[in-house]
Short mmCIF file of C-alpha atoms and ligand atoms in Angstrom, two decimals:
data_model
loop_
_atom_site.label_atom_id
_atom_site.label_comp_id
_atom_site.label_asym_id
_atom_site.label_seq_id
_atom_site.Cartn_x
_atom_site.Cartn_y
_atom_site.Cartn_z
CA MET Q 1 0.00 0.00 0.00
CA LEU Q 2 2.77 2.37 1.07
CA LYS Q 3 4.75 1.27 -1.98
CA GLN Q 4 1.74 2.03 -4.22
CA SER Q 5 1.24 5.57 -2.86
CA LEU Q 6 4.95 6.27 -3.21
CA ALA Q 7 4.79 5.15 -6.83
CA ALA Q 8 1.72 7.37 -7.40
CA ILE Q 9 3.49 10.38 -5.87
CA LEU Q 10 6.56 9.79 -8.02
CA LEU Q 11 4.41 9.42 -11.15
CA ALA Q 12 2.59 12.68 -10.36
CA ALA Q 13 5.92 14.43 -9.75
CA THR Q 14 7.21 13.18 -13.11
CA ALA Q 15 4.10 14.46 -14.90
CA VAL Q 16 4.41 17.91 -13.30
CA ALA Q 17 8.12 18.11 -13.98
CA GLN Q 18 7.78 17.12 -17.64
CA ALA Q 19 9.33 19.86 -19.70
CA ALA Q 20 7.25 21.52 -22.41
CA ASN Q 21 10.38 22.99 -23.95
CA PRO Q 22 11.45 22.43 -26.60
CA ILE Q 23 8.24 22.12 -28.61
CA THR Q 24 9.50 18.79 -30.00
CA ASN Q 25 12.43 16.53 -29.20
CA LYS Q 26 11.82 14.31 -32.22
CA ILE Q 27 13.60 16.58 -34.70
CA PHE Q 28 15.78 19.69 -34.54
CA THR Q 29 13.87 22.88 -35.33
CA ALA Q 30 14.72 26.56 -35.82
CA ASP Q 31 13.45 29.99 -36.84
CA PRO Q 32 9.91 30.00 -35.41
CA ALA Q 33 7.00 31.84 -37.00
CA ALA Q 34 3.59 31.82 -35.36
CA LEU Q 35 -0.01 32.51 -36.29
CA VAL Q 36 -3.07 32.48 -34.04
CA ASP Q 37 -6.13 31.42 -36.04
CA ASN Q 38 -9.58 30.45 -34.76
CA GLY Q 39 -8.32 30.02 -31.20
CA ARG Q 40 -5.41 27.78 -32.16
CA VAL Q 41 -1.74 28.70 -32.43
CA TYR Q 42 0.18 27.44 -35.46
CA LEU Q 43 3.95 27.26 -35.37
CA TYR Q 44 6.11 27.11 -38.50
CA VAL Q 45 9.74 26.08 -38.08
CA GLY Q 46 12.73 25.28 -40.21
CA HIS Q 47 13.91 21.66 -39.90
CA ASP Q 48 17.60 21.48 -38.91
CA GLU Q 49 18.83 18.26 -40.50
CA GLY Q 50 22.57 18.79 -39.99
CA LYS Q 51 24.54 15.77 -38.73
CA GLU Q 52 26.19 15.89 -35.32
CA GLY Q 53 29.44 17.82 -35.75
CA GLY Q 54 28.19 19.28 -39.07
CA LYS Q 55 29.63 22.59 -40.23
CA ASP Q 56 26.68 24.21 -41.96
CA TYR Q 57 22.90 24.38 -42.05
CA VAL Q 58 21.06 21.52 -43.72
CA MET Q 59 17.51 22.80 -44.03
CA ASN Q 60 15.23 21.37 -46.68
CA GLU Q 61 11.73 22.02 -45.39
CA TRP Q 62 9.44 23.88 -43.05
CA ARG Q 63 7.38 21.94 -40.53
CA VAL Q 64 4.04 22.93 -38.99
CA PHE Q 65 2.94 22.34 -35.38
CA SER Q 66 -0.14 23.59 -33.56
CA SER Q 67 -1.48 23.82 -30.04
CA CYS Q 68 -4.67 24.65 -28.15
CA ASP Q 69 -2.86 25.53 -24.91
CA MET Q 70 0.80 26.46 -25.63
CA GLN Q 71 1.89 23.26 -23.90
CA ASN Q 72 0.71 20.28 -25.94
CA TRP Q 73 1.78 20.36 -29.56
CA THR Q 74 0.48 18.48 -32.58
CA ALA Q 75 2.94 17.81 -35.39
CA HIS Q 76 1.18 18.18 -38.74
CA PRO Q 77 2.15 15.63 -41.34
CA ASP Q 78 2.92 17.60 -44.49
CA PRO Q 79 6.23 19.45 -44.52
CA VAL Q 80 6.60 22.39 -46.89
CA PRO Q 81 9.78 21.71 -48.90
CA TYR Q 82 11.93 24.56 -50.27
CA SER Q 83 11.16 23.02 -53.69
CA VAL Q 84 7.59 24.35 -53.40
CA PHE Q 85 9.41 27.21 -55.16
CA LYS Q 86 10.62 25.68 -58.46
CA TRP Q 87 13.10 28.53 -58.88
CA ALA Q 88 14.77 27.72 -55.53
CA GLY Q 89 17.89 25.55 -55.38
CA ARG Q 90 18.14 24.76 -51.65
CA ASP Q 91 17.73 26.02 -48.06
CA ALA Q 92 14.43 26.43 -46.25
CA TRP Q 93 15.67 29.17 -43.92
CA ALA Q 94 13.43 31.43 -41.82
CA SER Q 95 9.77 31.96 -42.72
CA ASP Q 96 6.73 33.90 -41.59
CA ILE Q 97 3.00 33.52 -42.08
CA ALA Q 98 -0.07 35.76 -42.42
CA LYS Q 99 -3.76 35.19 -43.07
CA ARG Q 100 -5.69 37.41 -45.43
CA ASN Q 101 -9.14 36.97 -47.00
CA GLY Q 102 -9.29 33.36 -45.82
CA LYS Q 103 -5.93 32.41 -47.37
CA TYR Q 104 -2.64 31.69 -45.61
CA TYR Q 105 0.53 33.23 -47.03
CA LEU Q 106 3.86 31.65 -46.09
CA TYR Q 107 6.91 33.78 -46.83
CA GLY Q 108 10.09 31.71 -46.92
CA THR Q 109 13.82 32.29 -47.34
CA VAL Q 110 15.49 30.06 -49.92
CA ASP Q 111 18.57 30.07 -52.15
CA HIS Q 112 17.79 31.17 -55.71
CA LYS Q 113 18.86 28.81 -58.52
CA THR Q 114 19.78 31.47 -61.04
CA ILE Q 115 20.05 34.82 -59.22
CA PRO Q 116 23.00 34.36 -56.86
CA GLY Q 117 22.10 34.71 -53.19
CA LYS Q 118 19.18 34.25 -50.90
CA ALA Q 119 15.66 35.17 -51.96
CA ILE Q 120 12.18 35.35 -50.49
CA GLY Q 121 9.25 33.45 -51.96
CA VAL Q 122 5.58 33.41 -51.01
CA ALA Q 123 3.45 30.28 -50.95
CA VAL Q 124 -0.30 30.19 -50.40
CA SER Q 125 -2.80 27.72 -49.00
CA ASN Q 126 -6.46 27.52 -48.05
CA SER Q 127 -5.45 25.97 -44.73
CA PRO Q 128 -2.83 26.92 -42.11
CA THR Q 129 -1.41 23.40 -42.38
CA GLY Q 130 -1.17 23.36 -46.15
CA PRO Q 131 -0.74 22.12 -48.79
CA PHE Q 132 1.04 25.30 -49.90
CA VAL Q 133 1.75 26.21 -53.53
CA ASP Q 134 3.98 28.93 -54.98
CA ALA Q 135 1.77 32.02 -55.15
CA ARG Q 136 3.78 33.81 -57.88
CA GLY Q 137 6.02 31.36 -59.71
CA THR Q 138 8.92 33.78 -59.14
CA ALA Q 139 10.71 35.18 -56.10
CA LEU Q 140 9.19 38.19 -54.34
CA VAL Q 141 12.61 39.53 -53.29
CA THR Q 142 15.99 38.63 -54.82
CA ASN Q 143 19.52 39.58 -53.89
CA ASP Q 144 19.91 41.83 -56.95
CA MET Q 145 17.05 44.04 -55.74
CA THR Q 146 19.02 45.29 -52.72
CA HIS Q 147 22.50 46.78 -52.73
CA GLU Q 148 23.20 48.01 -49.20
CA THR Q 149 25.67 45.21 -48.41
CA PRO Q 150 27.75 42.97 -50.71
CA ILE Q 151 26.77 39.76 -48.89
CA ALA Q 152 24.63 37.11 -50.60
CA TRP Q 153 22.48 36.44 -47.53
CA ASP Q 154 21.14 39.91 -46.80
CA ASP Q 155 17.64 39.13 -48.15
CA ILE Q 156 16.57 36.61 -45.52
CA ASP Q 157 14.20 36.31 -42.59
CA PRO Q 158 10.90 37.69 -43.91
CA ALA Q 159 8.42 38.96 -41.33
CA VAL Q 160 4.94 39.88 -42.49
CA PHE Q 161 2.58 42.19 -40.64
CA VAL Q 162 -0.97 43.23 -41.61
CA ASP Q 163 -2.03 46.43 -39.87
CA ASP Q 164 -5.56 47.15 -38.64
CA ASP Q 165 -6.20 49.37 -41.69
CA GLY Q 166 -5.43 46.41 -43.98
CA GLN Q 167 -2.01 47.64 -45.11
CA ALA Q 168 0.46 44.75 -45.16
CA TYR Q 169 4.22 45.11 -44.74
CA LEU Q 170 7.17 42.81 -45.32
CA TYR Q 171 10.29 43.27 -43.16
CA TRP Q 172 13.51 41.35 -43.79
CA GLY Q 173 17.27 41.49 -43.91
CA ASN Q 174 20.63 40.52 -42.56
CA THR Q 175 23.13 43.26 -41.60
CA VAL Q 176 20.74 45.89 -42.98
CA MET Q 177 17.04 45.80 -42.15
CA LYS Q 178 14.63 46.51 -44.98
CA TYR Q 179 10.91 46.80 -45.36
CA ALA Q 180 8.35 47.38 -48.10
CA ARG Q 181 4.60 47.64 -48.34
CA LEU Q 182 2.75 44.69 -49.84
CA LYS Q 183 -0.17 45.03 -52.25
CA PRO Q 184 -3.53 43.73 -50.96
CA ASN Q 185 -2.89 40.54 -52.98
CA MET Q 186 0.01 39.85 -50.54
CA ILE Q 187 2.26 38.63 -53.36
CA GLU Q 188 3.69 41.88 -54.77
CA LEU Q 189 5.70 44.69 -53.23
CA ASP Q 190 3.87 47.99 -53.35
CA GLY Q 191 6.44 50.76 -53.76
CA PRO Q 192 10.08 51.13 -52.84
CA ILE Q 193 12.23 49.07 -50.50
CA HIS Q 194 13.17 51.14 -47.44
CA THR Q 195 16.08 50.55 -45.08
CA VAL Q 196 16.01 51.09 -41.33
CA GLY Q 197 19.19 51.93 -39.41
CA LEU Q 198 19.18 49.71 -36.32
CA GLU Q 199 22.05 49.46 -33.87
CA ALA Q 200 24.09 46.24 -34.36
CA PHE Q 201 21.26 44.72 -36.41
CA THR Q 202 21.99 41.14 -37.46
CA GLU Q 203 18.70 39.58 -38.61
CA ALA Q 204 15.27 38.25 -37.58
CA SER Q 205 13.32 41.52 -37.69
CA TYR Q 206 9.77 40.91 -36.47
CA LEU Q 207 6.82 43.29 -36.19
CA HIS Q 208 3.93 42.88 -33.80
CA LYS Q 209 1.34 45.19 -32.30
CA HIS Q 210 0.11 45.04 -28.71
CA LYS Q 211 -2.42 47.42 -27.13
CA GLY Q 212 -1.92 50.02 -29.87
CA THR Q 213 1.90 50.08 -29.76
CA TYR Q 214 4.05 48.70 -32.58
CA TYR Q 215 7.04 46.61 -31.57
CA LEU Q 216 9.96 45.87 -33.89
CA SER Q 217 12.11 43.13 -32.40
CA TYR Q 218 15.30 41.76 -33.92
CA SER Q 219 18.50 39.81 -33.32
CA ARG Q 220 21.30 42.18 -32.29
CA LYS Q 221 25.05 41.45 -32.39
CA PHE Q 222 26.57 38.00 -33.05
CA PRO Q 223 26.16 35.81 -31.00
CA GLU Q 224 22.68 37.21 -31.05
CA GLU Q 225 20.44 38.63 -28.35
CA THR Q 226 16.81 39.59 -28.94
CA VAL Q 227 16.10 43.30 -28.52
CA TYR Q 228 13.18 45.52 -29.44
CA MET Q 229 12.20 49.00 -30.51
CA SER Q 230 8.75 50.48 -30.12
CA GLY Q 231 6.91 53.12 -32.08
CA PRO Q 232 3.58 54.68 -33.06
CA SER Q 233 3.27 53.06 -36.49
CA ALA Q 234 4.38 50.05 -38.52
CA THR Q 235 7.15 52.17 -39.99
CA GLY Q 236 8.31 53.92 -36.82
CA PRO Q 237 9.83 56.22 -35.78
CA TRP Q 238 11.46 53.68 -33.48
CA SER Q 239 12.77 54.12 -29.94
CA PHE Q 240 15.00 51.53 -28.35
CA GLY Q 241 13.12 49.42 -25.77
CA GLY Q 242 15.64 46.97 -24.33
CA VAL Q 243 16.85 43.38 -24.36
CA ILE Q 244 14.11 40.72 -24.38
CA MET Q 245 16.29 37.60 -24.33
CA GLU Q 246 19.99 37.09 -23.66
CA GLN Q 247 22.15 35.16 -26.12
CA ASN Q 248 22.26 31.36 -26.22
CA SER Q 249 25.22 29.47 -24.78
CA ASN Q 250 25.95 27.00 -27.60
CA VAL Q 251 24.16 28.59 -30.58
CA LYS Q 252 24.91 32.01 -32.05
CA THR Q 253 21.41 32.59 -33.44
CA ILE Q 254 18.14 32.93 -31.49
CA HIS Q 255 15.33 34.09 -33.90
CA GLN Q 256 12.09 35.14 -32.15
CA ALA Q 257 8.39 35.35 -32.98
CA ILE Q 258 5.93 37.09 -30.64
CA VAL Q 259 2.15 36.55 -30.49
CA ASP Q 260 -0.85 37.09 -28.26
CA PHE Q 261 -2.86 33.92 -27.62
CA ASN Q 262 -5.92 33.42 -25.41
CA GLY Q 263 -5.33 36.57 -23.33
CA LYS Q 264 -1.58 36.10 -22.83
CA SER Q 265 1.56 36.97 -24.76
CA TYR Q 266 4.28 34.55 -25.84
CA ILE Q 267 7.71 34.54 -27.39
CA PHE Q 268 9.05 31.66 -29.50
CA TYR Q 269 12.82 31.37 -30.01
CA HIS Q 270 15.41 28.66 -30.61
CA ASN Q 271 18.35 27.32 -28.62
CA GLY Q 272 20.64 24.31 -28.77
CA LYS Q 273 19.61 22.59 -25.58
CA LEU Q 274 18.56 19.15 -26.84
CA PRO Q 275 21.22 16.45 -26.42
CA THR Q 276 23.65 16.67 -29.41
CA GLY Q 277 22.10 20.07 -30.18
CA GLY Q 278 24.19 23.01 -31.34
CA GLU Q 279 24.71 25.59 -34.05
CA TYR Q 280 23.09 23.54 -36.82
CA ARG Q 281 20.88 21.38 -34.59
CA ARG Q 282 18.59 23.86 -32.88
CA SER Q 283 15.30 23.55 -30.99
CA VAL Q 284 12.33 25.89 -30.90
CA ALA Q 285 10.95 26.73 -27.45
CA VAL Q 286 8.31 29.10 -26.06
CA GLU Q 287 7.91 31.30 -22.97
CA GLU Q 288 5.23 33.63 -21.71
CA LEU Q 289 6.11 37.26 -22.35
CA HIS Q 290 5.01 40.12 -20.09
CA TYR Q 291 4.60 43.85 -20.65
CA GLY Q 292 5.14 46.43 -17.92
CA PRO Q 293 2.41 48.98 -17.16
CA ASP Q 294 4.28 51.44 -19.42
CA GLY Q 295 4.13 48.98 -22.35
CA LYS Q 296 7.78 47.96 -22.01
CA ILE Q 297 8.53 44.31 -22.81
CA LEU Q 298 10.06 42.70 -19.74
CA PRO Q 299 13.16 40.49 -20.14
CA VAL Q 300 12.35 36.81 -20.68
CA ALA Q 301 14.38 33.92 -19.26
CA GLN Q 302 14.60 30.61 -21.08
CA THR Q 303 13.06 27.76 -19.09
CA GLY Q 304 12.76 24.02 -19.40
CA GLN Q 305 9.12 23.91 -18.40
CA GLY Q 306 7.84 26.62 -20.76
CA PRO Q 307 4.55 28.43 -20.12
CA ALA Q 308 1.68 27.18 -17.98
CA ALA Q 309 -1.09 25.49 -19.95
CA ASN Q 310 -3.50 28.10 -21.34
CA PRO Q 311 -6.41 26.13 -22.82
CA SER Q 312 -8.15 28.08 -25.54
CA PRO Q 313 -11.96 27.73 -25.27
CA GLY Q 314 -13.44 25.64 -28.05
CA CYS Q 315 -10.05 24.55 -29.39
CA LYS Q 316 -9.66 20.77 -29.59
CA GLY Q 317 -6.80 18.33 -30.05
O1 FUB L 401 18.25 29.19 -39.99
C1 FUB L 401 19.08 29.90 -40.88
C2 FUB L 401 19.31 31.31 -40.37
O2 FUB L 401 19.84 31.27 -39.05
C3 FUB L 401 18.08 32.17 -40.23
O3 FUB L 401 17.63 32.69 -41.44
C4 FUB L 401 18.52 33.17 -39.24
O4 FUB L 401 17.50 33.92 -38.64
C5 FUB L 401 19.28 32.31 -38.26
O5 FUB L 401 18.43 31.75 -37.31
#
């Protein structure tokens, strides 16, 4: 009897202590993008397929996960390969997602087959879990459209934001941050590409709006830390806000996505904390994010347990 209760207590303790981070330990994942749709949160990640001890990224596809409570995650079966874009030669790097007029637009970084350097494509689906098809048949942004730096990987890390007035924006870049308006069709730039001077900007620009304030977060320095600016519009002017998350210990990148879900705010990021994890074997994790009374984003610590369960009413599975 005593033995049985001890076993029950131990079992309960194990259940409570079970870590929710990372989102999955079945594969290595990186570069989170998130969308809240009909009370469910969808997470899009790059799949790090590099071998242990590998010296570069091996990333061939994006994977989709979803959750009703930010703690239990469903892995959806159909990966989105970089080859959804016929003009792409390799590399499913960072992506972002937006919904408009009932369609889901996935913006992804890939390597262009014929225009040297990284490029951004846009794929579309009637469902957040796909299947996605190339929405244009050509890249939306190519390396020859921007000339601020000589590097071939400065047109990466798309972040899409649709403002309350319906105007959509695309933000992207490495070393220099750029943005442009999108046409209502979501698949064409509308007007010039602008650059934004950000202190020690590396990559992973991300725009979100919370209680009327616009927040532009990004990876600063290298190794990267996540910092943010805030401002009165989707195009600034921007004032420095502070550091959200300190750099990782065994991975130089960190790449965040920030969303509100079921009355709370969350930040997704990646680290290298899974066994055999590292620079090219990363893992996406999530934490609750808090704002101060003045709207400042408070610093977030990485945890093993992740956020408390936050069951979204009516969401199942
Ligand atoms: O995953 C490849 C690249 O590493 C991403 O585009 C960057 O944001 C960094 O995470």
